[in-house]
One Martini backbone bead per residue (centre of mass of N, CA, C, O) as a GRO file, in nm:
protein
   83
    1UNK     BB    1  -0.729  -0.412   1.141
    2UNK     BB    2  -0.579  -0.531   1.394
    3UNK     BB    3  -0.299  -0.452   1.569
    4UNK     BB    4  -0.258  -0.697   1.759
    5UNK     BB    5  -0.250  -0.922   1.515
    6UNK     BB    6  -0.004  -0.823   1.386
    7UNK     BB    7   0.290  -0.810   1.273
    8UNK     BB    8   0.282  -0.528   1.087
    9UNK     BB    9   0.326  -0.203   1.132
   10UNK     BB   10   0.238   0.069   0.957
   11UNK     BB   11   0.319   0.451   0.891
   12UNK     BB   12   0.173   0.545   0.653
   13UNK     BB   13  -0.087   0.562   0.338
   14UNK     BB   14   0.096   0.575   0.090
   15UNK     BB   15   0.244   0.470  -0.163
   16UNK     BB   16   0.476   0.317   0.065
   17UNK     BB   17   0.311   0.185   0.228
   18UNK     BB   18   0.077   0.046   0.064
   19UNK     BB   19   0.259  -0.131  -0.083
   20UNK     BB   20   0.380  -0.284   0.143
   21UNK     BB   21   0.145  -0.412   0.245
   22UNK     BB   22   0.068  -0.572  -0.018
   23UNK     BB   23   0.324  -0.733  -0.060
   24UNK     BB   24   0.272  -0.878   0.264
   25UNK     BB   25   0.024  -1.004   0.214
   26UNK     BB   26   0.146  -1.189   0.003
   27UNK     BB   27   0.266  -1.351   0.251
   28UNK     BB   28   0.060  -1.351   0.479
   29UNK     BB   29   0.119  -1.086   0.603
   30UNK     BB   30   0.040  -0.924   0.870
   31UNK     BB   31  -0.122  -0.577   0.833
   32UNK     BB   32  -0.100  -0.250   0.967
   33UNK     BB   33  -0.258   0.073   0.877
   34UNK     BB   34  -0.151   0.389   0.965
   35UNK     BB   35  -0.379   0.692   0.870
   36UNK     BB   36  -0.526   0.957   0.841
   37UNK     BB   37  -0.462   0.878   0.515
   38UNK     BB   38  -0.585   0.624   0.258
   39UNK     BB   39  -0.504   0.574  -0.036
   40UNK     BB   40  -0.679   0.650  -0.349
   41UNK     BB   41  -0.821   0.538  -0.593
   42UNK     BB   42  -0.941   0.845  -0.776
   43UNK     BB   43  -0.771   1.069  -0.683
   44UNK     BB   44  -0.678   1.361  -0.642
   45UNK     BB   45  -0.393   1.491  -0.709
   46UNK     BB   46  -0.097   1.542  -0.586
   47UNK     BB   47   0.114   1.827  -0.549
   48UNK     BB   48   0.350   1.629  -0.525
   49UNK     BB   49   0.670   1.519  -0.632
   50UNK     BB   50   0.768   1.258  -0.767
   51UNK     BB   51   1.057   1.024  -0.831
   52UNK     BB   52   1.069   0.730  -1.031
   53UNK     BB   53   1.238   0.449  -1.052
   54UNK     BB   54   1.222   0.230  -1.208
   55UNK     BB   55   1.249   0.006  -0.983
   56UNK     BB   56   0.964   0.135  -0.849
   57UNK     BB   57   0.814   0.053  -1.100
   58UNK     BB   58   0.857  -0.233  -1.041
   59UNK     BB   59   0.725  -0.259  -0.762
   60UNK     BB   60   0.453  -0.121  -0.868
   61UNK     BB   61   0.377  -0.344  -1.051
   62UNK     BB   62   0.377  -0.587  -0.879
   63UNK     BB   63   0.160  -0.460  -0.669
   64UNK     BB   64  -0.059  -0.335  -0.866
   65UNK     BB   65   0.002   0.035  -0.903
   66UNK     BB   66   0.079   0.123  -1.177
   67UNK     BB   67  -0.242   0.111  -1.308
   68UNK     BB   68  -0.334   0.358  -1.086
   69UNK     BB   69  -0.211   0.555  -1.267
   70UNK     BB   70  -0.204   0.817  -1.444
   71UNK     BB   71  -0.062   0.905  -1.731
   72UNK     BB   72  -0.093   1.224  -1.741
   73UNK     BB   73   0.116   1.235  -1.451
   74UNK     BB   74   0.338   1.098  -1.644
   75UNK     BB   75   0.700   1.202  -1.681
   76UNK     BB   76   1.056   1.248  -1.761
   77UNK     BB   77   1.339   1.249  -1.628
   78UNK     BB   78   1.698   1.382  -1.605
   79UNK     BB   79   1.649   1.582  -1.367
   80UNK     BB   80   1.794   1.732  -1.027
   81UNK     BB   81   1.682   1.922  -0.761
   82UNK     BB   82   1.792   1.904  -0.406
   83UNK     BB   83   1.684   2.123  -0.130
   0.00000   0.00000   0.00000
């Protein structure tokens, strides 16, 4: 899409960009995804560890992304330690 035909500009293709896009898309709101690389389904897993939130968990089922993530890669955690 033209950056310039756009409402929404979003920056980084990453799970909360592509997210954001697909949600506001269903809105009708134009929106242009600018990054390096954009998420795709059935990508070698990201070595990087996300902690989803329940929350999280239901926004990403809304916008039909949480069905695109392998079973294999999620886990529950308890807790966590952020330094």
């Amino acid at each position: 899409m033209n950056p310039e035909r756009s409402k929404i500009l979003i920056a980084g293709g990453g799970p909360i960009g592509v997210t954001l896009a697909i949600l506001l898309a269903r809105l009708n709101i134009k929106v242009c995804v600018v990054s390096e690389q954009i998420a795709q389904a059935g990508q070698s897993i990201d070595p990087r560890v996300y902690a989803i939130t329940p929350g999280s968990e239901s926004v990403l089922r809304d916008a039909g992304a949480w069905a695109l993530i392998d079973n294999d890669a999620v886990c529950p955690f308890r807790s966590m330690h952020v330094w």
